[in-house]
Amino acid sequence: MHGGNADRRLHALLRHLEGANPTDSGDRSVSFAPTSGYSGASVFDHVVRAPEDPILGVTVAYNKDPSPVKLNLGVGAYRTEEGKPLVLNVVRKAEQILVNDRSRVKEYLPITGLSEFNKLSAKLILGAESPAIQENRVTTVQCLSGTGSLRVGAEFLAQHYHQHTIYIPQPTWGNHPKIFNLAGLSVKTYRYYDPATRGLNFQGLLEDLGSAPTGAIVLLHACAHNPTGVDPTPDQWENIRRLMRSKALLPFFDSAYQGFASGNLDADAQPIRMFVKDGGECLVAQSYAKNMGLYGERVGALSIVCRNADVASRVESQLKLVIRPMFSNPPIHGASIVATILKDRNMFREWTIELKAMADRIIHMRKLLFDALRSRGTPGDWSHIVKQIGMFTYTGLDSKQVAFMTKEYHIYMTSDGRISMAGLSSRTVPHLADAIHAAVTQATV
Ligand code: LMR
């Protein structure tokens, strides 16, 4: 049974090992304990340490700080007045319903995700009466929150759209250029923020989009622009729409804060609805991280509004080819929570009330911080704190001042001077105001 060939191969292997290991004692019980083959340099020795992420890395630094007064205003994540993360009541209720439902299973979702969730998400962002939905010319796929939706959309555009240049606002969320670059698009910027007025550089925006090549993709923040908190007015949006449509620029909306800016879901979706109403095409990335507090569930959607139903269904077939090798199919739990809330009239209402309370608390924090700086006589015009909208205030503090506030006051924020208003409470506003006052009057770090 035991062939001589097999024996010969075994002996050859043993001889080879012997040769490879000069300290071998000759004991043929063949031990594969560490031999000289493993003692050399790592095959990854050339790998250099990467810098921490400019936003999520702030939390890493914050976690290491033992100070009892430390304050994390880096990442955009909502906190209560007590400084704690918030799970919405309506989310807890939905989870209870899901747990109690014994008919629910944990099977794979289709590549495009939970179909009920997709339909409800499209309605939420485009409006229940949207003709585009009624005409079946919207395809919606469930993705991994806003980031995943942007990435899937970008990969699709890189493969199937004739223009590979995307214009992103200057400044924008730090992850945007990386997402689009990695997908193979070429990233250019358009002027957006004017440091002098701490408002919109509308003229610059129109000029830059006006000189963009025909058909270029344009990333637009649907509301609550991150990091500046500066949004165009409805009239300005209308001008942007006209200009973009006249040059066949393709809008790609990032909607990470629907309901979080004004406290009203429909109002915050208006810019997108304006573009859909004119019959043109666009892409929309939606996230439920902030407005439902589902940060870690990674639940979001990509909708592509097409010219007609036939195009939409072909586009969807190609989106499946993008998703399958990327993450196969999306996770079921977060999408089920969202669908449970969106399809039930009472739970939906309850959600809007909790959402408005979060938005209102942030607006209140703006007022408290503004008043605190005024009462300290802090040099400068701080009215932008109350004028800006959404989760963030773009303070105008520079990286030196930010470093000073972190060192002296244990306040953590991104180095561009952005602070997450959602991380503040009435208790911590005075500490922040003291820090800003000191940074503006004496920062020398
Ligand atoms: C932020 O800008 O803080 C959030 O969008 C969280 C993130 O992933 O960066």
mmCIF file of N, CA, C and O in Angstrom, residues 145-147 149 254-258 285-292 298-301:
data_model
loop_
_atom_site.group_PDB
_atom_site.id
_atom_site.type_symbol
_atom_site.label_atom_id
_atom_site.label_comp_id
_atom_site.label_asym_id
_atom_site.label_seq_id
_atom_site.Cartn_x
_atom_site.Cartn_y
_atom_site.Cartn_z
ATOM 1 N N SER A 145 -24.020 52.770 5.438
ATOM 2 C CA SER A 145 -24.139 54.162 5.837
ATOM 3 C C SER A 145 -23.780 55.125 4.690
ATOM 4 O O SER A 145 -23.774 54.721 3.519
ATOM 5 N N GLY A 146 -23.495 56.380 5.048
ATOM 6 C CA GLY A 146 -23.224 57.373 4.001
ATOM 7 C C GLY A 146 -21.952 57.066 3.234
ATOM 8 O O GLY A 146 -21.907 57.145 2.007
ATOM 9 N N THR A 147 -20.917 56.677 3.969
ATOM 10 C CA THR A 147 -19.627 56.396 3.335
ATOM 11 C C THR A 147 -19.764 55.282 2.292
ATOM 12 O O THR A 147 -19.299 55.413 1.156
ATOM 13 N N SER A 149 -22.433 54.289 0.772
ATOM 14 C CA SER A 149 -23.295 54.723 -0.338
ATOM 15 C C SER A 149 -22.496 55.579 -1.319
ATOM 16 O O SER A 149 -22.629 55.445 -2.538
ATOM 17 N N ASP A 254 -24.731 64.302 -0.971
ATOM 18 C CA ASP A 254 -24.423 63.579 0.251
ATOM 19 C C ASP A 254 -25.409 64.081 1.303
ATOM 20 O O ASP A 254 -25.369 65.246 1.703
ATOM 21 N N SER A 255 -26.325 63.208 1.711
ATOM 22 C CA SER A 255 -27.326 63.605 2.704
ATOM 23 C C SER A 255 -27.094 62.839 4.004
ATOM 24 O O SER A 255 -27.632 61.753 4.213
ATOM 25 N N ALA A 256 -26.274 63.422 4.846
ATOM 26 C CA ALA A 256 -25.924 62.750 6.107
ATOM 27 C C ALA A 256 -26.704 63.327 7.281
ATOM 28 O O ALA A 256 -26.623 62.798 8.393
ATOM 29 N N TYR A 257 -27.442 64.410 7.048
ATOM 30 C CA TYR A 257 -28.031 65.135 8.189
ATOM 31 C C TYR A 257 -29.498 65.488 7.981
ATOM 32 O O TYR A 257 -29.967 66.485 8.528
ATOM 33 N N GLN A 258 -30.233 64.698 7.208
ATOM 34 C CA GLN A 258 -31.635 65.055 6.958
ATOM 35 C C GLN A 258 -32.387 65.136 8.294
ATOM 36 O O GLN A 258 -32.419 64.173 9.056
ATOM 37 N N ALA A 285 -26.700 59.928 -1.658
ATOM 38 C CA ALA A 285 -26.228 59.012 -0.614
ATOM 39 C C ALA A 285 -26.888 59.426 0.698
ATOM 40 O O ALA A 285 -26.796 60.582 1.097
ATOM 41 N N GLN A 286 -27.573 58.490 1.332
ATOM 42 C CA GLN A 286 -28.281 58.784 2.586
ATOM 43 C C GLN A 286 -27.649 58.017 3.744
ATOM 44 O O GLN A 286 -27.274 56.860 3.574
ATOM 45 N N SER A 287 -27.605 58.675 4.893
ATOM 46 C CA SER A 287 -27.105 58.009 6.095
ATOM 47 C C SER A 287 -28.140 58.139 7.211
ATOM 48 O O SER A 287 -28.788 59.174 7.346
ATOM 49 N N TYR A 288 -28.274 57.085 8.006
ATOM 50 C CA TYR A 288 -29.146 57.146 9.183
ATOM 51 C C TYR A 288 -28.320 57.230 10.475
ATOM 52 O O TYR A 288 -28.843 57.037 11.565
ATOM 53 N N ALA A 289 -27.010 57.498 10.316
ATOM 54 C CA ALA A 289 -26.150 57.546 11.501
ATOM 55 C C ALA A 289 -26.616 58.635 12.460
ATOM 56 O O ALA A 289 -26.842 58.384 13.646
ATOM 57 N N LYS A 290 -26.763 59.843 11.942
ATOM 58 C CA LYS A 290 -27.062 60.971 12.842
ATOM 59 C C LYS A 290 -28.553 61.065 13.130
ATOM 60 O O LYS A 290 -28.951 61.188 14.277
ATOM 61 N N ASN A 291 -29.379 61.061 12.072
ATOM 62 C CA ASN A 291 -30.793 61.380 12.323
ATOM 63 C C ASN A 291 -31.549 60.285 13.069
ATOM 64 O O ASN A 291 -32.567 60.558 13.702
ATOM 65 N N MET A 292 -31.057 59.036 13.034
ATOM 66 C CA MET A 292 -31.675 58.005 13.882
ATOM 67 C C MET A 292 -30.713 57.533 14.962
ATOM 68 O O MET A 292 -31.025 56.590 15.694
ATOM 69 N N ARG A 298 -24.297 51.151 10.722
ATOM 70 C CA ARG A 298 -23.859 51.354 9.337
ATOM 71 C C ARG A 298 -25.025 51.148 8.371
ATOM 72 O O ARG A 298 -25.017 50.235 7.552
ATOM 73 N N VAL A 299 -26.011 52.002 8.505
ATOM 74 C CA VAL A 299 -27.181 51.844 7.646
ATOM 75 C C VAL A 299 -27.417 53.098 6.807
ATOM 76 O O VAL A 299 -27.502 54.208 7.324
ATOM 77 N N GLY A 300 -27.469 52.885 5.503
ATOM 78 C CA GLY A 300 -27.652 53.982 4.572
ATOM 79 C C GLY A 300 -28.122 53.464 3.234
ATOM 80 O O GLY A 300 -28.330 52.252 3.061
ATOM 81 N N ALA A 301 -28.308 54.384 2.297
ATOM 82 C CA ALA A 301 -28.829 53.985 0.988
ATOM 83 C C ALA A 301 -28.269 54.881 -0.103
ATOM 84 O O ALA A 301 -28.018 56.068 0.125
#
